[in-house]
Every structure is written in C-alpha cells, then in structure tokens.
XYZ file of C-alpha atoms in Angstrom:
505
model
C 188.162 60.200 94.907
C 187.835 63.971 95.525
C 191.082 64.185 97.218
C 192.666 62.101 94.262
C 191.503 65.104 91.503
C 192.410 67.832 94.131
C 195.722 66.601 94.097
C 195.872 66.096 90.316
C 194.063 69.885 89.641
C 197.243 70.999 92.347
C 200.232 69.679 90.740
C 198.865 69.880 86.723
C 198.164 73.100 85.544
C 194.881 73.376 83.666
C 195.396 73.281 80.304
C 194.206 76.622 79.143
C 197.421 77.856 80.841
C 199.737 75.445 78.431
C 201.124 75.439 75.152
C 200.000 72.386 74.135
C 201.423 70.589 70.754
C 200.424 67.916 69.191
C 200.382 66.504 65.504
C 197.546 64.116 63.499
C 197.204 62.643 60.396
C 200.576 62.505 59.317
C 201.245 61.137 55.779
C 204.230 60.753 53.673
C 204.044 64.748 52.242
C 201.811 66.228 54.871
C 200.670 66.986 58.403
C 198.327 68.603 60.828
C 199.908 70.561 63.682
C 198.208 72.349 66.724
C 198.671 73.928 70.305
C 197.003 76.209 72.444
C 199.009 79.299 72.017
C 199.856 80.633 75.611
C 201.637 84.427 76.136
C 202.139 86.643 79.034
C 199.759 89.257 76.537
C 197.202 86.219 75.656
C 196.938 84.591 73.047
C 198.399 86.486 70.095
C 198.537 86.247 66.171
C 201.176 84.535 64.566
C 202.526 81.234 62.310
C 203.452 77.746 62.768
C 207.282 77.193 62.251
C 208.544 73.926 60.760
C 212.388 72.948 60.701
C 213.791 69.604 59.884
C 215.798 67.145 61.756
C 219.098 68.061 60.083
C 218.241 72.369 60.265
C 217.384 72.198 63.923
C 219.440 72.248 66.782
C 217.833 73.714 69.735
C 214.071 75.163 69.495
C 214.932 77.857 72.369
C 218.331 78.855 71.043
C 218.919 77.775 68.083
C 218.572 78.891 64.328
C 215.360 77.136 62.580
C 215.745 77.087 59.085
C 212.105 76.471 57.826
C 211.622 73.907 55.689
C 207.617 75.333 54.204
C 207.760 78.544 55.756
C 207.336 80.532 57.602
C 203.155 80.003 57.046
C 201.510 82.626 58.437
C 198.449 79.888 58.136
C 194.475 80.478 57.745
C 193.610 82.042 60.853
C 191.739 85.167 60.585
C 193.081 88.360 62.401
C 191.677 90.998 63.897
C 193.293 93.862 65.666
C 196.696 92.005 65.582
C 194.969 89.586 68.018
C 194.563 86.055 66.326
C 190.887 84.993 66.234
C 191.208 80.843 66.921
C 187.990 79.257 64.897
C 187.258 76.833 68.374
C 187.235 79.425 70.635
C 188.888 76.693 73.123
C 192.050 78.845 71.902
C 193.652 75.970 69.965
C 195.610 76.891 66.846
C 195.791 74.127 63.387
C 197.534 73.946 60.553
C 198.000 71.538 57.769
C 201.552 71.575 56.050
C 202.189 70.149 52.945
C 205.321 69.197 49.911
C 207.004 67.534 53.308
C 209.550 65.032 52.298
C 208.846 61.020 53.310
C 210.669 59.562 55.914
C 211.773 62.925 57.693
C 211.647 63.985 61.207
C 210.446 67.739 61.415
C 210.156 69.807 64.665
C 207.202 72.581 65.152
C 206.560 75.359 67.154
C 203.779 78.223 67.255
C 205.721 81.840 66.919
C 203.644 84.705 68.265
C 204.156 88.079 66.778
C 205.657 89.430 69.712
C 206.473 86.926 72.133
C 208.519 84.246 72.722
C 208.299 80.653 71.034
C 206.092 77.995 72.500
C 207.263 74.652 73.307
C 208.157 72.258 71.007
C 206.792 69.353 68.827
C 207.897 66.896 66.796
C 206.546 63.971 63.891
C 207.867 61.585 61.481
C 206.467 62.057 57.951
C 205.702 58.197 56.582
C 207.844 56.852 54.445
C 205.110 56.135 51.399
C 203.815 53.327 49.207
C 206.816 53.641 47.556
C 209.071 52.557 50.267
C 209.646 49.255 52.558
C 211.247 51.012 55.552
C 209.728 49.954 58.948
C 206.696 51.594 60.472
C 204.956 50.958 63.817
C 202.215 52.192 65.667
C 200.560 51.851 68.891
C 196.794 50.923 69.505
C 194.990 52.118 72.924
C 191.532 52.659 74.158
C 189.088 53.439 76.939
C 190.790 56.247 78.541
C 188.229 56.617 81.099
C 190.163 59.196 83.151
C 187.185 59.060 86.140
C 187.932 55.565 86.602
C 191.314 56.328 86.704
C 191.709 58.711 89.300
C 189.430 56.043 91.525
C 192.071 53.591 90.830
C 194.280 52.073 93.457
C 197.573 53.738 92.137
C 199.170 56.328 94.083
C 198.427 60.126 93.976
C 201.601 61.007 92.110
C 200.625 58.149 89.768
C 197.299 59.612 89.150
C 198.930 63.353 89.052
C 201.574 62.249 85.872
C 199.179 60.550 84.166
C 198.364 56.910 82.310
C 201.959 55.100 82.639
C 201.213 53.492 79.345
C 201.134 56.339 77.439
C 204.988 56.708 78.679
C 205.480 52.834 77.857
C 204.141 53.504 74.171
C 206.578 56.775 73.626
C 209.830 54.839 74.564
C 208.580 52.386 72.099
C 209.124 55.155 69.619
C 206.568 54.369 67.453
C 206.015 56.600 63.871
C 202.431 57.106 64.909
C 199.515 56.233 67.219
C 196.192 55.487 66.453
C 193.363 56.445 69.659
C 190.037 54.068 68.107
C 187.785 56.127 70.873
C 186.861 56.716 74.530
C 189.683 58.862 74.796
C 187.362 60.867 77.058
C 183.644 59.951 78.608
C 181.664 62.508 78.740
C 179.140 60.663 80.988
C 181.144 59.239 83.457
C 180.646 59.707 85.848
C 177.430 59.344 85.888
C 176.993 62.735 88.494
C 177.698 66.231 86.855
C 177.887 64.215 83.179
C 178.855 66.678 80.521
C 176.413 67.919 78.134
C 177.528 71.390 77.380
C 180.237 72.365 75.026
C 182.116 73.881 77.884
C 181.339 70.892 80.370
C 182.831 68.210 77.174
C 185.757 70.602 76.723
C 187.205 70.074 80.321
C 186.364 66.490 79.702
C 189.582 66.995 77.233
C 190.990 69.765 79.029
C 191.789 67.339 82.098
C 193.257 64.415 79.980
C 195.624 66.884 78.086
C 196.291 68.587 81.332
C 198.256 65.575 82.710
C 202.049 65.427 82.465
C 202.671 62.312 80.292
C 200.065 63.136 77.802
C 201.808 66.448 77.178
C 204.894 64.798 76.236
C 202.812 61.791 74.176
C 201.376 64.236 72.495
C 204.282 66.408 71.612
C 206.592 63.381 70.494
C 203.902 61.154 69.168
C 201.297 62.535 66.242
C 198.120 60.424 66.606
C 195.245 59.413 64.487
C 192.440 59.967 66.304
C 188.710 58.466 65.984
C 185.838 58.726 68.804
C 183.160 56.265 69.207
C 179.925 56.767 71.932
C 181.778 58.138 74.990
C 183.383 60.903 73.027
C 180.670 61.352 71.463
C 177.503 61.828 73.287
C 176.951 58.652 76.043
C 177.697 54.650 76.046
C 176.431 53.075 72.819
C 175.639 56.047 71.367
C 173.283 57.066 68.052
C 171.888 59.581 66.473
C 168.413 59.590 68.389
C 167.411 61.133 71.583
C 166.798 65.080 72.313
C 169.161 64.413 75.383
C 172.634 65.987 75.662
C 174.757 66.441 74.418
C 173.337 66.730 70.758
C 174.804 64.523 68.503
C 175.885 68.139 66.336
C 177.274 68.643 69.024
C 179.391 65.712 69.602
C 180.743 65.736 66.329
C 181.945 69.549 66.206
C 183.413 69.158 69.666
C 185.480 66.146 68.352
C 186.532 67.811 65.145
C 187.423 70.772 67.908
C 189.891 69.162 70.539
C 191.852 66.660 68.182
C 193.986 67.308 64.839
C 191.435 65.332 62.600
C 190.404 68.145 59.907
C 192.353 71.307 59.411
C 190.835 74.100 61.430
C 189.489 76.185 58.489
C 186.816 73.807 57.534
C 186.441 72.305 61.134
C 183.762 73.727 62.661
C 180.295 74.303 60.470
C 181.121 72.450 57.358
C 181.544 68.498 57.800
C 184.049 66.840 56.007
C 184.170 62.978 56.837
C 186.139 61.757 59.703
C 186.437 58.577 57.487
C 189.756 58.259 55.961
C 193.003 55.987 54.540
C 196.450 56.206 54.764
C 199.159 54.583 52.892
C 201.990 53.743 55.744
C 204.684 52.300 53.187
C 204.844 49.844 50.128
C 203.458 46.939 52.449
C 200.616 48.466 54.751
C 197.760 50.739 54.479
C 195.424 51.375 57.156
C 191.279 52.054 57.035
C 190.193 54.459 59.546
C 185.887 54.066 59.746
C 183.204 56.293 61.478
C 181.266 54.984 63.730
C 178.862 57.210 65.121
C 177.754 60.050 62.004
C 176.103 58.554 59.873
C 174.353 55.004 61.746
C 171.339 54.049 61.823
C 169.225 53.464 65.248
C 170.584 50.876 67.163
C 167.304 49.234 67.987
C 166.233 49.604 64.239
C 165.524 45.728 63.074
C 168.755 44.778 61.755
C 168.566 44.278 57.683
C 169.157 46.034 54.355
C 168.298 48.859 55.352
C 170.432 49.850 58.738
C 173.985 50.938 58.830
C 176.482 51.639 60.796
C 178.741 53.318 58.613
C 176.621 54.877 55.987
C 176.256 53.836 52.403
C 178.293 56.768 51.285
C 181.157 55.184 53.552
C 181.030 51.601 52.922
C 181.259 52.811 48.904
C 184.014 54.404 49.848
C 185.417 51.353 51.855
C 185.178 48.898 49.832
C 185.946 50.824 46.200
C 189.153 51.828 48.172
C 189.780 48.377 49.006
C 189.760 47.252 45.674
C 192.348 49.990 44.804
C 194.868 49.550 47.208
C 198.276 47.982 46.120
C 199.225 47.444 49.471
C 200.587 44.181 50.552
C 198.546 44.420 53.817
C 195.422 46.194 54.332
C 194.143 47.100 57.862
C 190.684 48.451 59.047
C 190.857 49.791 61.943
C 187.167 50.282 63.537
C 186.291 52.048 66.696
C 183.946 48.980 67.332
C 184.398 45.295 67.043
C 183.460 42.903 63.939
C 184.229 39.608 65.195
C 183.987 39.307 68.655
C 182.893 38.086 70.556
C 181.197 40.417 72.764
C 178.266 41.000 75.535
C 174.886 39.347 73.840
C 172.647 42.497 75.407
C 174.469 45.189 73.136
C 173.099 46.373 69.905
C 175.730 48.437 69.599
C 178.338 47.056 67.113
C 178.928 44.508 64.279
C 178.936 41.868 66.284
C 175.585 42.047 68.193
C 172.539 39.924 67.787
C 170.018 42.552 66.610
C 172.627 45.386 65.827
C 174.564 45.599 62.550
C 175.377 42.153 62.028
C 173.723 42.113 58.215
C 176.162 45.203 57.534
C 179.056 42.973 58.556
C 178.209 40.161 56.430
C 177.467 42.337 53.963
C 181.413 43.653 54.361
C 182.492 39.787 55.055
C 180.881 38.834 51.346
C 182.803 41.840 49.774
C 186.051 40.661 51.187
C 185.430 36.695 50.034
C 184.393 37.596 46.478
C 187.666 40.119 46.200
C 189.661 37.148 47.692
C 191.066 39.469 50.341
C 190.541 36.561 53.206
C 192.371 34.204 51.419
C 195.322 35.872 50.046
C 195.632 37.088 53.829
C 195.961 40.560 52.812
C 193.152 41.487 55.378
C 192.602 41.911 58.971
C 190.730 44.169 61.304
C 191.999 46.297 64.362
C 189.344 47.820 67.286
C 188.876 49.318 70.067
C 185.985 49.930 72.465
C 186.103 46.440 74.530
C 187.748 46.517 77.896
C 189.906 43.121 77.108
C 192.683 42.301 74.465
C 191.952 39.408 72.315
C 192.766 37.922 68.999
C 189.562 36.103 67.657
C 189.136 34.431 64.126
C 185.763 34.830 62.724
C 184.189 31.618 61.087
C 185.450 32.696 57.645
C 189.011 33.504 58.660
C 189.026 37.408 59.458
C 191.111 37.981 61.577
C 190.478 40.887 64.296
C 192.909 41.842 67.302
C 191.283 44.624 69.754
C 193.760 46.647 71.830
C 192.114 46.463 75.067
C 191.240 49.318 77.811
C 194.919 51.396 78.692
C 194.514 50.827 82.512
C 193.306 48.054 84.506
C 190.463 50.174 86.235
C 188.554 50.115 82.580
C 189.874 46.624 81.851
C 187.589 43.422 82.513
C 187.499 40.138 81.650
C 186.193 39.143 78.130
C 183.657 37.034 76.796
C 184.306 33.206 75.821
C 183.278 31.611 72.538
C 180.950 29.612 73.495
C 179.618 31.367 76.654
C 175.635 31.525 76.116
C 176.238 35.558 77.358
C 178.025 35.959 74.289
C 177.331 37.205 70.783
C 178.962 33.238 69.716
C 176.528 31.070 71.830
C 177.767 28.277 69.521
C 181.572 28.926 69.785
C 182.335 28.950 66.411
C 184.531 31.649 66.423
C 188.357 30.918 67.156
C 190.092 32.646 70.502
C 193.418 32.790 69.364
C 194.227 34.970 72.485
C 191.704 35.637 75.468
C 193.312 38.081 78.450
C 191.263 38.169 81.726
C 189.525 35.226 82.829
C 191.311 32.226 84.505
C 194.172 32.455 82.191
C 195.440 33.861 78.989
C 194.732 31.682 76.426
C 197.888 31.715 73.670
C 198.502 29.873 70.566
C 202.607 29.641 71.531
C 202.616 28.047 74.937
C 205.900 30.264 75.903
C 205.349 30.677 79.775
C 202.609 33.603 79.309
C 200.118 32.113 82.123
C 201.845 34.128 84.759
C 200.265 37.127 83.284
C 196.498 35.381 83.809
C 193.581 36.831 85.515
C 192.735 39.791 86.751
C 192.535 41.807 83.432
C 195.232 44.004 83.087
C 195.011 47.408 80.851
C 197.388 47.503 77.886
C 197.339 48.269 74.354
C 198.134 46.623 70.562
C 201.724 47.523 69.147
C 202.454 46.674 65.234
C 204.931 47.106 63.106
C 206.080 46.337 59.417
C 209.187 44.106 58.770
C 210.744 42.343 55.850
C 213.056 38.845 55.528
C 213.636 35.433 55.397
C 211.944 33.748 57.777
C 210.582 30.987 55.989
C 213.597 29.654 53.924
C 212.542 31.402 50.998
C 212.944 34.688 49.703
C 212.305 37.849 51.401
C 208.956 38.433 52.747
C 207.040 41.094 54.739
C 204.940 40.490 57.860
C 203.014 42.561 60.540
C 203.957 41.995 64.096
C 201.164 42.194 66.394
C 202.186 42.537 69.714
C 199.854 42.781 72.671
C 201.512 44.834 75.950
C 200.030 44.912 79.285
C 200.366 47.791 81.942
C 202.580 47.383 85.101
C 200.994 50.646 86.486
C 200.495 48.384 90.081
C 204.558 47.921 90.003
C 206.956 50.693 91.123
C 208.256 52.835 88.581
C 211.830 51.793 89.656
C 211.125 48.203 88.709
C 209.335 48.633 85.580
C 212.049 48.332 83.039
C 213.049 45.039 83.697
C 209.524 43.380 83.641
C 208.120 41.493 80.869
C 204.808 43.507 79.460
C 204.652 41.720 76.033
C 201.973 38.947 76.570
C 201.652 37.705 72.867
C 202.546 38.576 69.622
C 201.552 37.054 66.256
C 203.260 37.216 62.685
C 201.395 38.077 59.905
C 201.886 37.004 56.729
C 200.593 36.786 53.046
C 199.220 33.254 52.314
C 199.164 34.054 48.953
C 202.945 34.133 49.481
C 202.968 37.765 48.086
C-alpha cells in the first residue's frame, strides 16, 4: 500500500500546486464557481470570468466576451494580495441573471498573471421547459481502500475510472450523496485536524480524472458521517474531529454555499432544485441537526431536524413538478445491516421519523399518483427496493469494487426486514443480480462490483397514448478490473427502470 500512494504522490501533483475548477449548485439563472488560484507570484487578487458557449473560442487565445462581468467578486483585498476566506486558498463565486439551457465557460483572471485553466457548466433548463436532463449518482469514495485495491499503479495514479465513465456520459450535473472522503480511514493517522481533513480532499482532487470531472461536470454535493467526523456519525462525543468542525470543513472544500457566508455563519446545506418542467430534486442533511443515534427512537428524535422536515414537506406540497426526487445521503427503505442505528431504516434509529415522512406522502397522495421516489447513497451495493407502501428507493452503490459488498436480502434475519416484506426489485452482489426484466443480466452476478445510478428525463409515446414523461434509472457497474483498451465495447448497464406517473399525468 505505501508504494501504491508513493507512486500516486509522484506522478499527481499535490493539489495546492493546481488550479483547480469546479462548479456546484447550478440552477437555471445561477451558479457557484471555484478554483484554487495558482501563480508563479502566489496566489494573487483578481475576478472570475464567465463567457458563453457561442462568445468563446479558445480560453488561452481567444477573445472572452463576458456574459456577467467581469465580477471582481466578494473577496476581500489587502495589499493587492487576495485574502481567500478558507485559507485552503480556494476562490468562490456565485453568478447570477444566467440564461437556462446555456453552456458557459469560467476561468479565475489574476491581476497580473496569466489565466488559469478552464471550466465549464450547463445552466438547467427550468420548470418552464421539457428539454432532457441527466445526472449521475455515486458514493463511497473511500480513496484508502482504493489505493489497496488490486488495480494497477497507473490505475490508482489517474484516478476512479468511473468518474471518466460518468463524464463521457455527459451528464448536465452530478450529485456526490457523501463519503466522498473518510476522514477515519484508515483507521492509523485518522484525520482530526482541519489540516489533516483538508489533505483528506486535497488527495482526491489531486488525482487526474477528478480534475477533469470536476472541471466539465458541476456537482451537487452532500456529506454524510465519513465526511463528516467518523462512520455513523452524530453530534455527540468530545472526540475529533468536532462536529463544528466537520461542518465548516465541508462548507470549505466543496461549492455548496458561496464563500462570503461560508465559514462562521451557517446557512443550511438543505436545499431544492427545479431541473425542468418534469423533475425537481430534494437534497436533505443528514448529519447537522440529528438527534443521538442511540436516543430511543420516538417523537422526539430526528434525523433531519424539525426546521428541515417543515421545510421538506411544505416544499413538497408546492412543487408543480411532474416528478419529485429526494435524494438522502442515507437510506429509507432498505434494507440494510440490523446492528446500525444509523439511518431511517434501522431498528432503534429513526424509523418513527420515516413513518412520520411515509404518512405525509400517503395523505398528499404523492405514492399513488407516482410522483415520488427516493435516491441514496451511503450503502456499498446498488439496489432498487419497494417499501411496503410503494416508495420506491434506488441507492447508487459504492464507485469501486474495493468499497462495494454484497447487500442485505429481504428476508435475511441480519436485516432491518426480518419479515421480507419489502420488495427487491434489483439486488447486485450476492449469488446473482436479481432483475425484474430477465434480459441476460446474470453474467454480471456476484462479486459486488462498484458503480453508480444514472437518470435522466424523457418525453413520448410509449404507451399508445399521448405523450408522456418518464425517469430512466439506469444502474452502471465499473469495469476498472478490465483493460482500458477493452472498456468501450463492454456492457456496464446492469438494469434500468422507467418511471412513470400512475396518475397518468
């Protein structure tokens, strides 16, 4: 293993010596942009520049005609040197008046220096529009258990080959529900100082193929407990890292909040987004605001917050949206290990929450108009699983088969469904996949392979009636073990399932 990160630390750069871009929380008028402004004089003051697809032609040489600017931003100088509010040297801004459905390049321009490297996004199209939008959904990073893997060096150097398979998928957005980084694995030398948690980023970003995700690709981004302080994570405990600590370290590294109000005040990490006339997705928090997880499990213990799940379910009830997603950094169906207390799903954990939630959904009709499902993260296998009352969830699974393992059965008495009453749609990683369409997936059985959740919005006539939308849901595993050469022309998608209204809206 040591040899494995010597030769990643030799051939990646570390990445306080990169200009790293990236965009987050992209809507249909606005944006969050960032790097980590880079200069042969330091890091200098200057201003984000924005130019749209049909004003830019090359971001070295060419002309950028700016389509907001040029913003000089809200970073405070001093001394003509720009003072970054981290101090981790990353530079945010939030742009807004963007146009829908427009592709717009970025760059950070020093005062006196040349341009850093480039990054682009796609502004969503709105709630007014039914043009196509997809995203992709990933999970348990786990870049320790990566570099033990069995892939070669030069695998392990570039990066997580997923995160290549999900960019030529060129999806508007992606959405990372958590463990992007562990800050206690492993379990030796465990980081629990703001320095020691920002290499825990520093090292992920570092890697080739997350430089170009993340400069192509804007991501929402969540955490759950190894981004945040340790597995299955609360609020309790004086051991670190603090949960203050967590949170301002999160709201640090990752476009999430704009800068200015990023670090001391705390705006919620809880948030919506309306993708186009027929989706809007739920983002949750996890980890703020819950209560202990070995609290007894009633009225009075959350894992959201009441604050939030006011929030939740008043903008619920709001949304016009012909489908309406939640995507949770933990699961609410399951099922999952019977010894956690972690999640929704667990015997003793926040199970009376979730009901709570399930009863909200029933009495709005939102389960049977089929207008509502539930994406996660956090579990190490992909499944599809129907709750009792017809929720639907779909969890994305770990994105490399070192963190992947095989999930838990209805029925299995080691589960949080003893009695099996919940419906496996789709089970990867025991003897075989279990699928609901019988098309020659069993090749793809046992062991568990890493992957992640790809979904898009369409519209037509499938049916023999009149148009219609639908969500694709598309589960992809990795074929990190096969050559890079023979990639392309093997099959990753393992199952996919259409969505539609029942309501027949």
């Amino acid at each position: 293993m040591f040899a494995a990160l010597l030769t990643c630390a030799l051939l990646a750069p570390p990445v306080s010596a990169l200009d790293l871009p990236m965009s987050g929380e992209v809507t249909a008028t606005s944006a969050l942009v960032q790097t980590r402004p880079v200069s042969g004089r330091g890091t200098q003051a200057g201003h984000f520049e924005l130019a749209t697809d049909a004003a830019f032609t090359d971001p070295r040489e060419g002309e950028w005609r700016l389509a907001v600017g040029p913003l000089t931003g809200t970073m405070p100088r001093q001394d003509g040197t720009m003072v970054d509010a981290s101090g981790d040297g990353i530079v945010r801004e939030r742009f807004d008046g963007l146009k829908p459905d427009t592709r717009y390049f970025y760059r950070w321009q020093p005062d006196h220096a040349e341009p850093g490297r480039t990054g682009t996004f796609r502004t969503l199209p709105g709630a007014d529009s039914t043009a196509r939008v997809s995203f992709a959904v990933v999970t348990g990073l786990n870049y320790a258990r990566w570099q033990s893997s069995d892939v070669t060096e030069e695998e392990k150097a570039r990066g997580y080959p997923m995160l290549e398979a999900i960019q030529q998928s060129d999806p508007t957005f992606a959405v990372f529900t958590g463990d992007t980084v562990y800050y206690d694995t492993p379990v030796e030398g465990r980081a629990e100082t703001r320095e020691a948690m920002r290499a825990k980023w520093h090292e992920n970003f570092a890697q080739p193929r997350f430089r170009e995700f993340l400069a192509h690709v804007p991501v929402f981004h969540m955490k759950d407990d190894h981004d945040f302080r340790r597995d299955d994570a609360d609020r309790t405990g004086d051991d670190a890292p603090s949960p203050e600590l967590g949170i301002d370290v999160f709201r640090e590294q990752v476009p999430v909040v704009p800068q200015q109000i990023a670090f001391g005040a705390e705006p919620p990490t809880y948030r919506t987004v309306r993708c186009n006339k027929d989706l809007q997705l739920w983002f949750v928090e996890g980890r703020d605001d819950r209560s202990p997880n070995r609290m007894e499990d009633g009225p009075g213990k959350t894992l959201w917050g009441e604050e939030q799940y006011q929030w939740l379910t008043r903008t619920l009830k709001e949304s016009d949206a012909t489908f309406k997603v939640l995507v949770s950094p933990t699961p609410l169906v399951g099922p999952d290990d019977r010894r956690k207390r972690d999640n929704h799903t667990n015997i003793g954990g926040f199970r009376h929450e979730r009901d709570r939630f399930f009863s909200f959904l029933e009495g709005e009709g939102m389960i049977d108009s089929g207008e509502f499902l539930v994406i996660c993260g956090d579990r190490h296998w992909q499944y599809h699983a129907e709750h009792p009352i017809s929720v639907h969830e779909f969890s994305s699974g770990a994105i490399h088969d070192a963190n992947s393992r095989a999930g838990r059965r209805a029925g299995d008495p080691q589960s949080t469904d003893p009695e099996g009453k919940i419906v496996q749609h789709y089970l990867m990683g025991r003897e075989s996949i279990i699928s609901n369409d019988g098309e020659g997936l069993e090749q793809y059985g046992a062991p568990p392979r890493g992957g992640y959740l790809f979904v898009r919005t369409d519209r037509g006539r499938w049916r023999g009636g009149e148009e219609e939308p639908r969500l694709h849901l598309i589960f992809n595993v990795s074929n990190e073990s096969v050559p890079p050469a023979e990639r392309n022309r093997l099959k990753s998608r393992v199952y996919e399932y259409y969505w539609y209204r029942k309501d027949g809206r």
